[in-house]
PDB file of C-alpha atoms in Angstrom:
ATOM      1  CA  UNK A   1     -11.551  -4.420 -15.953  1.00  0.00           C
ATOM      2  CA  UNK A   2      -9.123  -1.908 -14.609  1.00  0.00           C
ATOM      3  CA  UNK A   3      -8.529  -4.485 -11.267  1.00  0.00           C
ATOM      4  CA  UNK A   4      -6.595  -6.528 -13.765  1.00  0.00           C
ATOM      5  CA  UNK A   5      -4.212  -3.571 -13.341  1.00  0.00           C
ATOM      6  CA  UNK A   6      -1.498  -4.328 -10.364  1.00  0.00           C
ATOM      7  CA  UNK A   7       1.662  -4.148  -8.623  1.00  0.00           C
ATOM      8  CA  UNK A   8       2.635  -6.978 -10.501  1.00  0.00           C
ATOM      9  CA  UNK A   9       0.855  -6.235 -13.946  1.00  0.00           C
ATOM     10  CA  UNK A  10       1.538  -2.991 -14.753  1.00  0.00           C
ATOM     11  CA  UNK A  11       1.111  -3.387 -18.984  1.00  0.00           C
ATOM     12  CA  UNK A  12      -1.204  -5.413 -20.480  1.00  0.00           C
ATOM     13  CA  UNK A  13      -1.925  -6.665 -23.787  1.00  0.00           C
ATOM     14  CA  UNK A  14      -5.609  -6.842 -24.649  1.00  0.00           C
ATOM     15  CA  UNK A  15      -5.900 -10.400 -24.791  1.00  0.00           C
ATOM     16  CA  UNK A  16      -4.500 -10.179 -21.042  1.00  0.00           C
ATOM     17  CA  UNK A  17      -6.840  -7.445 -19.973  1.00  0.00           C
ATOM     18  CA  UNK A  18      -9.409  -9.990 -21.372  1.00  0.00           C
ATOM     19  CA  UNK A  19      -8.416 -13.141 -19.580  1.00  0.00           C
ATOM     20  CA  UNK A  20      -7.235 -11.218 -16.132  1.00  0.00           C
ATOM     21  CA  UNK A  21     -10.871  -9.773 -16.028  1.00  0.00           C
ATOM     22  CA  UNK A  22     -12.938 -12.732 -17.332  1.00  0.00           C
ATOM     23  CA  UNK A  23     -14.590 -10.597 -19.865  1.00  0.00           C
ATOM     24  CA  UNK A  24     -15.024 -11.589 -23.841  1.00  0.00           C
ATOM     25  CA  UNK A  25     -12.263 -10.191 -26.278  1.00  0.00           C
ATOM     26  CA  UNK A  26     -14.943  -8.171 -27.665  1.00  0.00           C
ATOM     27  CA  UNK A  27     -16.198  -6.571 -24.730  1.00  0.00           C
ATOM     28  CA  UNK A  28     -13.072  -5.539 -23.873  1.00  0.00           C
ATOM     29  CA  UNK A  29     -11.991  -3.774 -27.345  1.00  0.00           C
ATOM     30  CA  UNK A  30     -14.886  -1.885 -26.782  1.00  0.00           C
ATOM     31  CA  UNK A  31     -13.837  -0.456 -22.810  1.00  0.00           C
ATOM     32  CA  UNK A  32     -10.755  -0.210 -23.764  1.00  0.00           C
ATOM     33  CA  UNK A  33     -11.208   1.559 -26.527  1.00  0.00           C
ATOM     34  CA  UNK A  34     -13.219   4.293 -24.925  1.00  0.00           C
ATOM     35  CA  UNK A  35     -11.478   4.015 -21.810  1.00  0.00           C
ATOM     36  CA  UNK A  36      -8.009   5.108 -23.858  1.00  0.00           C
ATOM     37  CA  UNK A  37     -10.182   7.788 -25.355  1.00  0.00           C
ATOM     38  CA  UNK A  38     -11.194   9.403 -22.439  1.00  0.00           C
ATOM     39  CA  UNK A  39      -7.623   8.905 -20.953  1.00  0.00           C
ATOM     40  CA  UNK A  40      -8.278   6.357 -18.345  1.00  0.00           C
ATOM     41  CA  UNK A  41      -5.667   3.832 -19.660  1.00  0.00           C
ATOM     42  CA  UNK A  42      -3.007   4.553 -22.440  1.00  0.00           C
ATOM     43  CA  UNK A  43      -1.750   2.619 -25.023  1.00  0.00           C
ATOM     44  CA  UNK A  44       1.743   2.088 -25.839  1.00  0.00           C
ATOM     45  CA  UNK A  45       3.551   1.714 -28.485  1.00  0.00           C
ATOM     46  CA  UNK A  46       4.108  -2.123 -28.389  1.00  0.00           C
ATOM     47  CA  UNK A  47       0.048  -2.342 -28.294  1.00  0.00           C
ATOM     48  CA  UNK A  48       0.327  -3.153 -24.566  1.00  0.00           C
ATOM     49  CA  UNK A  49      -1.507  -0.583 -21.954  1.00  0.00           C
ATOM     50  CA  UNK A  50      -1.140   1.005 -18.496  1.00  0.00           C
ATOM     51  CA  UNK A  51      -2.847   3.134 -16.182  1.00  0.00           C
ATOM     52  CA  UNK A  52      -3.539   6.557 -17.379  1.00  0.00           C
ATOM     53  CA  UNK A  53      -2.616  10.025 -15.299  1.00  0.00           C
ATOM     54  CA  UNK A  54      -6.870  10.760 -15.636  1.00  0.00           C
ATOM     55  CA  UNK A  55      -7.181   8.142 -13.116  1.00  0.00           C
ATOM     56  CA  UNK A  56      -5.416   9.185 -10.817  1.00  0.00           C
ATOM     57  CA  UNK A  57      -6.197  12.841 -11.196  1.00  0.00           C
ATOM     58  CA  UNK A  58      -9.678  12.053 -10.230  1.00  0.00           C
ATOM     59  CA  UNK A  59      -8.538   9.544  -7.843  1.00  0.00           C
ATOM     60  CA  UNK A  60      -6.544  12.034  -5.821  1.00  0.00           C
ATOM     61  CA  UNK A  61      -9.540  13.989  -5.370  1.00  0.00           C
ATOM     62  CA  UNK A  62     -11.185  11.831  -2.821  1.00  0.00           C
ATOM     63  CA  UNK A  63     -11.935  13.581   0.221  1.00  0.00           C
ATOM     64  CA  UNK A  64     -10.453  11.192   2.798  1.00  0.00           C
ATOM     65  CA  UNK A  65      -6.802  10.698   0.873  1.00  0.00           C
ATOM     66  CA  UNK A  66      -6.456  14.575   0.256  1.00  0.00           C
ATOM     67  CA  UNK A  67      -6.897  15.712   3.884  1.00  0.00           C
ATOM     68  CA  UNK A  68      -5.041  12.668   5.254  1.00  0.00           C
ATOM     69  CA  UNK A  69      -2.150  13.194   2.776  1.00  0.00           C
ATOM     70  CA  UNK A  70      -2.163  17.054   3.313  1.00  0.00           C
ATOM     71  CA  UNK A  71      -2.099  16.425   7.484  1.00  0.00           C
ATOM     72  CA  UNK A  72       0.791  14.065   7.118  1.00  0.00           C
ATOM     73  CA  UNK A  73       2.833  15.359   4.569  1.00  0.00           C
ATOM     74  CA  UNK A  74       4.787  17.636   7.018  1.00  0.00           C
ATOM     75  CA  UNK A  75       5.666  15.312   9.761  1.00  0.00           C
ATOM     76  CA  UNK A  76       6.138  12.951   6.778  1.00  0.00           C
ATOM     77  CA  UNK A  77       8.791  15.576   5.770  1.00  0.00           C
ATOM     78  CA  UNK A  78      10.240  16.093   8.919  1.00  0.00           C
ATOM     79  CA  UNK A  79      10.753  12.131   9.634  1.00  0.00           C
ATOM     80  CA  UNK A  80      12.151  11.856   6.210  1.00  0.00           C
ATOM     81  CA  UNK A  81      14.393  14.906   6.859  1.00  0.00           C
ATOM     82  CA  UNK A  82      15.619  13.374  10.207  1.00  0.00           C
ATOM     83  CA  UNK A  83      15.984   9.999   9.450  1.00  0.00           C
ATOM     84  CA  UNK A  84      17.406  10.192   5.637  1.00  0.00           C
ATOM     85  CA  UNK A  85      15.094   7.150   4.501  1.00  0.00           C
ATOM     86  CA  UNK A  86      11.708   6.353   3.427  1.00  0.00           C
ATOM     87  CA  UNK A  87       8.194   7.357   4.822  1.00  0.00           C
ATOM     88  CA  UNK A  88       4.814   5.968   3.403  1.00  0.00           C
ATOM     89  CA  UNK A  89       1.517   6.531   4.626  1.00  0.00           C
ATOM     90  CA  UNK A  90      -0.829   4.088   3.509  1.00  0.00           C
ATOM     91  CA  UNK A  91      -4.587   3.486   3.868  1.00  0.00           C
ATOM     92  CA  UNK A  92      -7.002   0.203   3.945  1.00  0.00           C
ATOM     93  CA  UNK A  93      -8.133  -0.846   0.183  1.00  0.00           C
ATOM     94  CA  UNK A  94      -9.986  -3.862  -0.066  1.00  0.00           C
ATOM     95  CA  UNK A  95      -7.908  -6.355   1.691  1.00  0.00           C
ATOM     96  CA  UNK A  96      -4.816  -4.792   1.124  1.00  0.00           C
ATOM     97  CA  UNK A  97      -2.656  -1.743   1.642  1.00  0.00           C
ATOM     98  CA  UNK A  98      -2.670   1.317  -0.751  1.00  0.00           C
ATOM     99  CA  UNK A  99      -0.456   3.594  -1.127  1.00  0.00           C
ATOM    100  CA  UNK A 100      -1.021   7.091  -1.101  1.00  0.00           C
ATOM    101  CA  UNK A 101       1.922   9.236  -0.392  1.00  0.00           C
ATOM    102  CA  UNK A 102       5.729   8.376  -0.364  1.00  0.00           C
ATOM    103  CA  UNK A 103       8.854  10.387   0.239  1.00  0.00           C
ATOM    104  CA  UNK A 104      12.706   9.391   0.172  1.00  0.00           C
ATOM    105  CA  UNK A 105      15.805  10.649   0.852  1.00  0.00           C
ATOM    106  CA  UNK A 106      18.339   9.940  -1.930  1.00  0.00           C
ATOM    107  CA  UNK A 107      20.411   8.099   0.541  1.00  0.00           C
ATOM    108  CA  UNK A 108      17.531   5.617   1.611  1.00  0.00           C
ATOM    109  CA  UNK A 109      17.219   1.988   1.182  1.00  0.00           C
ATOM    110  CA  UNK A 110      15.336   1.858  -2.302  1.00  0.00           C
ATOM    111  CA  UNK A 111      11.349  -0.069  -2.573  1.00  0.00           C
ATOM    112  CA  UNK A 112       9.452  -1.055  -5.012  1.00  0.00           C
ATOM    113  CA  UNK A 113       6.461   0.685  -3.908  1.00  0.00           C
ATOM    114  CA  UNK A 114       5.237   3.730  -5.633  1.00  0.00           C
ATOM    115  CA  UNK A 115       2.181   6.015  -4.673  1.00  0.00           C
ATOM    116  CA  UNK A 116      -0.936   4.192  -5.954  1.00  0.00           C
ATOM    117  CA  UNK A 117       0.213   0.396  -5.492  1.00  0.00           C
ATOM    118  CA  UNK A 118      -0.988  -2.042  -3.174  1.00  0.00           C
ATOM    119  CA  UNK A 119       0.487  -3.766  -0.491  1.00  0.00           C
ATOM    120  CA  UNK A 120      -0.325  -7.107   1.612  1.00  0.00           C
ATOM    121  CA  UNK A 121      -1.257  -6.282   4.977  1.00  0.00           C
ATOM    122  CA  UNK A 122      -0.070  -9.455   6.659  1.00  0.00           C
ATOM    123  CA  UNK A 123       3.580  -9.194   5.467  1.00  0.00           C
ATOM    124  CA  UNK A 124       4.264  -4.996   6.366  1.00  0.00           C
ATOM    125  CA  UNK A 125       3.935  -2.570   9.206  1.00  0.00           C
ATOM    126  CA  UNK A 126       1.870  -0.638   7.902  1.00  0.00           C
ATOM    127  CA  UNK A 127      -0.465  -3.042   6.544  1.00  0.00           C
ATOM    128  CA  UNK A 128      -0.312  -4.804  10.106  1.00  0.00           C
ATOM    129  CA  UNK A 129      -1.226  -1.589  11.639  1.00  0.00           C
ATOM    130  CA  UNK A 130      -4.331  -1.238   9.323  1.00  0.00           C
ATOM    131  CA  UNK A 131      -5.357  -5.123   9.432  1.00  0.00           C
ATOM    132  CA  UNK A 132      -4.780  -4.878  13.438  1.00  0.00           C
ATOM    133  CA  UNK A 133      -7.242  -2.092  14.177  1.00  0.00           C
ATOM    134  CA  UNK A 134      -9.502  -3.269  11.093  1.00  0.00           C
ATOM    135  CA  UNK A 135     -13.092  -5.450  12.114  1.00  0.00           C
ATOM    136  CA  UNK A 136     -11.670  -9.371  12.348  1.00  0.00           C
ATOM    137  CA  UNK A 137     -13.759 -10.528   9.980  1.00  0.00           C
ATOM    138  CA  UNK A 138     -10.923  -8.934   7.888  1.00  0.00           C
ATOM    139  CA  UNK A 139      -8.383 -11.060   9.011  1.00  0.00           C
ATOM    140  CA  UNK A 140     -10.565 -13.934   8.770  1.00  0.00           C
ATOM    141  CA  UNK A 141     -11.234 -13.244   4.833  1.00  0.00           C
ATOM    142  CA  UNK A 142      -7.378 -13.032   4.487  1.00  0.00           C
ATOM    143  CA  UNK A 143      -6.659 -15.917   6.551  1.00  0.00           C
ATOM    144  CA  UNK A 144      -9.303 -18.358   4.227  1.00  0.00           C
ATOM    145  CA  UNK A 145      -7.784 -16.521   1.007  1.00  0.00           C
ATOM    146  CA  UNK A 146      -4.159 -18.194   1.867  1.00  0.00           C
ATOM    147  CA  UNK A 147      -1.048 -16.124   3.053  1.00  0.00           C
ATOM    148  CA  UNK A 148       1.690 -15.822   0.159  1.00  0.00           C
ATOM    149  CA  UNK A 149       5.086 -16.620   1.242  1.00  0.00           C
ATOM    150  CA  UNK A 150       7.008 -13.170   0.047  1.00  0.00           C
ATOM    151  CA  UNK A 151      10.637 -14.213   1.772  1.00  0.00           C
ATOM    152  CA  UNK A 152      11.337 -16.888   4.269  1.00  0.00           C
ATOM    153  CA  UNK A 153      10.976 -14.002   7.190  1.00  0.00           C
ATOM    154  CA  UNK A 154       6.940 -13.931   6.007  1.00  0.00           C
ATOM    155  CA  UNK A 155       4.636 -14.841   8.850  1.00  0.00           C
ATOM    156  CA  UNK A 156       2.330 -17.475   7.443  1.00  0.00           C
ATOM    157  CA  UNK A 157       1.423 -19.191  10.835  1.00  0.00           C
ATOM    158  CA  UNK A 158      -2.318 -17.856  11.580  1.00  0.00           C
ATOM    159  CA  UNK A 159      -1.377 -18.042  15.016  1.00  0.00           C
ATOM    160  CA  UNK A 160       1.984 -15.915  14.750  1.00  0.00           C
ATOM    161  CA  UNK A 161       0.058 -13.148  12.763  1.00  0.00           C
ATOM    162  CA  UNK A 162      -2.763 -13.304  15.316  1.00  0.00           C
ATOM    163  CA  UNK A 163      -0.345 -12.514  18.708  1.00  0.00           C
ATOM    164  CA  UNK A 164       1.408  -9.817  15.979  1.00  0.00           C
ATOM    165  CA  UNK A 165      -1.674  -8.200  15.647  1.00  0.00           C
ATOM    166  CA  UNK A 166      -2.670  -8.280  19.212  1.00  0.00           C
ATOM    167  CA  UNK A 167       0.668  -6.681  20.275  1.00  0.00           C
ATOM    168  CA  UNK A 168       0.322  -3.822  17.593  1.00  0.00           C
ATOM    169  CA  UNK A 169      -2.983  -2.839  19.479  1.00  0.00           C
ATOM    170  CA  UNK A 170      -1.650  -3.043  22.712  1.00  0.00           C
ATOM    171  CA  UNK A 171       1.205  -1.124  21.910  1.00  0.00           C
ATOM    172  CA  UNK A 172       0.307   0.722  18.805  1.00  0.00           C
ATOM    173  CA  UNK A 173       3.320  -0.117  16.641  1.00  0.00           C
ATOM    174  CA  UNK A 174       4.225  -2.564  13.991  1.00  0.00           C
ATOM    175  CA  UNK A 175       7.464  -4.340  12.880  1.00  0.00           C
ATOM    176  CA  UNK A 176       7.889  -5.890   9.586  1.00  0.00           C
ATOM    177  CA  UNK A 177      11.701  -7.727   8.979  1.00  0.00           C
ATOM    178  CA  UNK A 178      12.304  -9.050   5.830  1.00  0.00           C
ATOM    179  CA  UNK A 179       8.896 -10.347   5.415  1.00  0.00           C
ATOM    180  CA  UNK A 180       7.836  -8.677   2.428  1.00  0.00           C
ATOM    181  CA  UNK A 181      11.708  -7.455   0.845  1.00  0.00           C
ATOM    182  CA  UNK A 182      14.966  -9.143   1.580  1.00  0.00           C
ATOM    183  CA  UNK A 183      17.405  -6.301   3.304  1.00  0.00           C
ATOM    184  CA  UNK A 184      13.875  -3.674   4.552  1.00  0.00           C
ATOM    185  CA  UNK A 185      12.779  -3.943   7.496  1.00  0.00           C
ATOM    186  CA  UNK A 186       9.808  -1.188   8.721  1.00  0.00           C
ATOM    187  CA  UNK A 187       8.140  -0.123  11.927  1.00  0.00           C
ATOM    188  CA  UNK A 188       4.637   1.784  11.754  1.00  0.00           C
ATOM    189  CA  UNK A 189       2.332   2.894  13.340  1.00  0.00           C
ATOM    190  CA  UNK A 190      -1.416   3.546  12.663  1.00  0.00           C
ATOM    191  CA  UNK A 191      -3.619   6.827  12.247  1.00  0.00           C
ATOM    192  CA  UNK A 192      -6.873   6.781  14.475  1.00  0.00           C
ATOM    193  CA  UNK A 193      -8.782   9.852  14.548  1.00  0.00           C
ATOM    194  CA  UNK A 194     -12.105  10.122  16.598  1.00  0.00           C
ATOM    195  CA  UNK A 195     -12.113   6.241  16.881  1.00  0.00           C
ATOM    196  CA  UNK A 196     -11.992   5.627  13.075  1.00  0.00           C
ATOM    197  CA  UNK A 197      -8.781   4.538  11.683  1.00  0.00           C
ATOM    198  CA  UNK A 198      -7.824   6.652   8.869  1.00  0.00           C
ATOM    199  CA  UNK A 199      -4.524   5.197   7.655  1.00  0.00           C
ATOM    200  CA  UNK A 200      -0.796   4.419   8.701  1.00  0.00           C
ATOM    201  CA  UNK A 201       2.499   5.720   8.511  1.00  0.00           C
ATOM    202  CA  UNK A 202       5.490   3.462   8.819  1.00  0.00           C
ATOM    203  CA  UNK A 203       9.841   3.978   7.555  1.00  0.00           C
ATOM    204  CA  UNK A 204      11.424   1.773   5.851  1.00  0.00           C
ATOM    205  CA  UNK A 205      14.852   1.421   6.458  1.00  0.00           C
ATOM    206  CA  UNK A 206      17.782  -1.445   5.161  1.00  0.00           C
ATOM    207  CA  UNK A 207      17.800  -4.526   7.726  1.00  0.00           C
ATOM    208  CA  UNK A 208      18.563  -5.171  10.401  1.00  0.00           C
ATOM    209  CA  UNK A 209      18.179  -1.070  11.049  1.00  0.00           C
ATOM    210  CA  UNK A 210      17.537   0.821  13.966  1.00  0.00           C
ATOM    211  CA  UNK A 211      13.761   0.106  14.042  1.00  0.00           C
ATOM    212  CA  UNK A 212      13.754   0.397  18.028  1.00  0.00           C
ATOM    213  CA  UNK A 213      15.161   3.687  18.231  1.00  0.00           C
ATOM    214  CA  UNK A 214      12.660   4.579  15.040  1.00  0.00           C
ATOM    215  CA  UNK A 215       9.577   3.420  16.684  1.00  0.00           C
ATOM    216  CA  UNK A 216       8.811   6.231  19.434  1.00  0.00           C
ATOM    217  CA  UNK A 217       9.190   9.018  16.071  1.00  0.00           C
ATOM    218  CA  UNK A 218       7.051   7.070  13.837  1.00  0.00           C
ATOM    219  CA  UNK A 219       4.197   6.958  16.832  1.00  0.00           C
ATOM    220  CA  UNK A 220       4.325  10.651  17.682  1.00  0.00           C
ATOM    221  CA  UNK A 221       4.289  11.098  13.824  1.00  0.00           C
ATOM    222  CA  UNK A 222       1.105   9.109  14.217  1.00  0.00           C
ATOM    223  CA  UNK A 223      -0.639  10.960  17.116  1.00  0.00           C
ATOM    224  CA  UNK A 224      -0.033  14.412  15.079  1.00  0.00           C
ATOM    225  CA  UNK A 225      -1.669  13.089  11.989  1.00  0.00           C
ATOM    226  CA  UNK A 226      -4.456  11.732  14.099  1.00  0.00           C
ATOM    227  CA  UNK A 227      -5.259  15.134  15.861  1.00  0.00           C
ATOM    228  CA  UNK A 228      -4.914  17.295  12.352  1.00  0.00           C
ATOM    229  CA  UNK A 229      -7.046  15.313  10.550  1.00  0.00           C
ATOM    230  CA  UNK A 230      -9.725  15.048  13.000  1.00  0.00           C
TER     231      UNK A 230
END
């Protein structure tokens, strides 16, 4: 029931929490009911509901995100610092990109994502960098799912997104213009420690950008994470 939750869906009314997760009206009075108690969603005053801050309290308590977000957050800072724009670090979820830690300058290009929301990984860097280095029977599930067309910059050509991918792990970066927002473009790069890809970290900056000159700062970004969080 709380999948029905999304980017894109952010307050629900009952009856949508209902259809979105193909359960009976009933059933879901009940869950959300106690789910609201227990402060897993909350309800608003229009009788719609979000997410609730329990949630992600516990959810911030995994493990894996907490060291990975406490080894980046300082080059995070230091990128952000130098480079007056926007630095995410994001980590595989399913078949997309989630993300767990964000940081802007207040003179960067603005984005829509927040900590906690999901991301395609065919249209971004950082989701490239996750889907490149990711088994390819991941790509393969995305691939029979359909590619959404975000902007007309999106790569929906299988074959484009498969000699993308190839060239992010022979060179360990990815490039994303325009293909998810009109005027961001990103470069990231991934975060592989002991052979096990943790995550990625990738800057978002307004098109076209200097993502050339970024690219070399973003990877040794990359490499430090990968060493302090092994």
């Amino acid at each position: 029931m709380l999948d029905a939750f999304d980017a894109g869906h952010r307050e629900l009314s009952l009856t949508e929490i209902a259809a979105r997760a193909a359960l009976p009206i009933s059933t879901t009075r009940r869950l959300v009911v106690e789910l609201t108690r227990w402060g897993g969603l909350e309800r608003l005053v229009d009788d719609r509901y979000r997410i609730g801050i329990r949630l992600w309290r516990i959810g911030v308590l995994a493990p894996q995100q907490r060291d990975l977000v406490a080894a980046a957050r300082p080059l995070m800072q230091d990128l952000c610092s130098a480079t007056r724009e926007t630095v995410q670090v994001m980590v595989l979820d399913g078949q997309e990109a989630l993300c767990i830690e964000k940081l802007s300058a207040e003179s960067a290009n603005p984005t829509a994502t927040e900590v906690g929301e999901r991301l395609p990984l065919y249209a971004t860097a950082v989701g490239k960098c996750l889907l490149a280095f990711s088994p390819r029977d991941l790509l393969v599930q995305i691939l029979d799912r359909g590619i959404t067309r975000h902007t007309q910059y999106t790569v929906t050509q299988p074959g484009q997104l498969v000699r993308q991918l190839k060239e992010v792990r022979a060179n360990g970066i990815a490039w994303s213009r325009e293909e998810m927002t009109l005027g961001a473009v990103s470069v990231a790069a991934p975060i592989i420690s002991g052979g096990v890809l943790r995550g990625a970290i990738g800057i978002v900056v307004r098109a076209p950008g200097q993502l050339d000159a970024l690219a070399p700062a973003v990877r040794t970004a990359s490499l430090s994470i990968s060493r302090a969080v092994m």
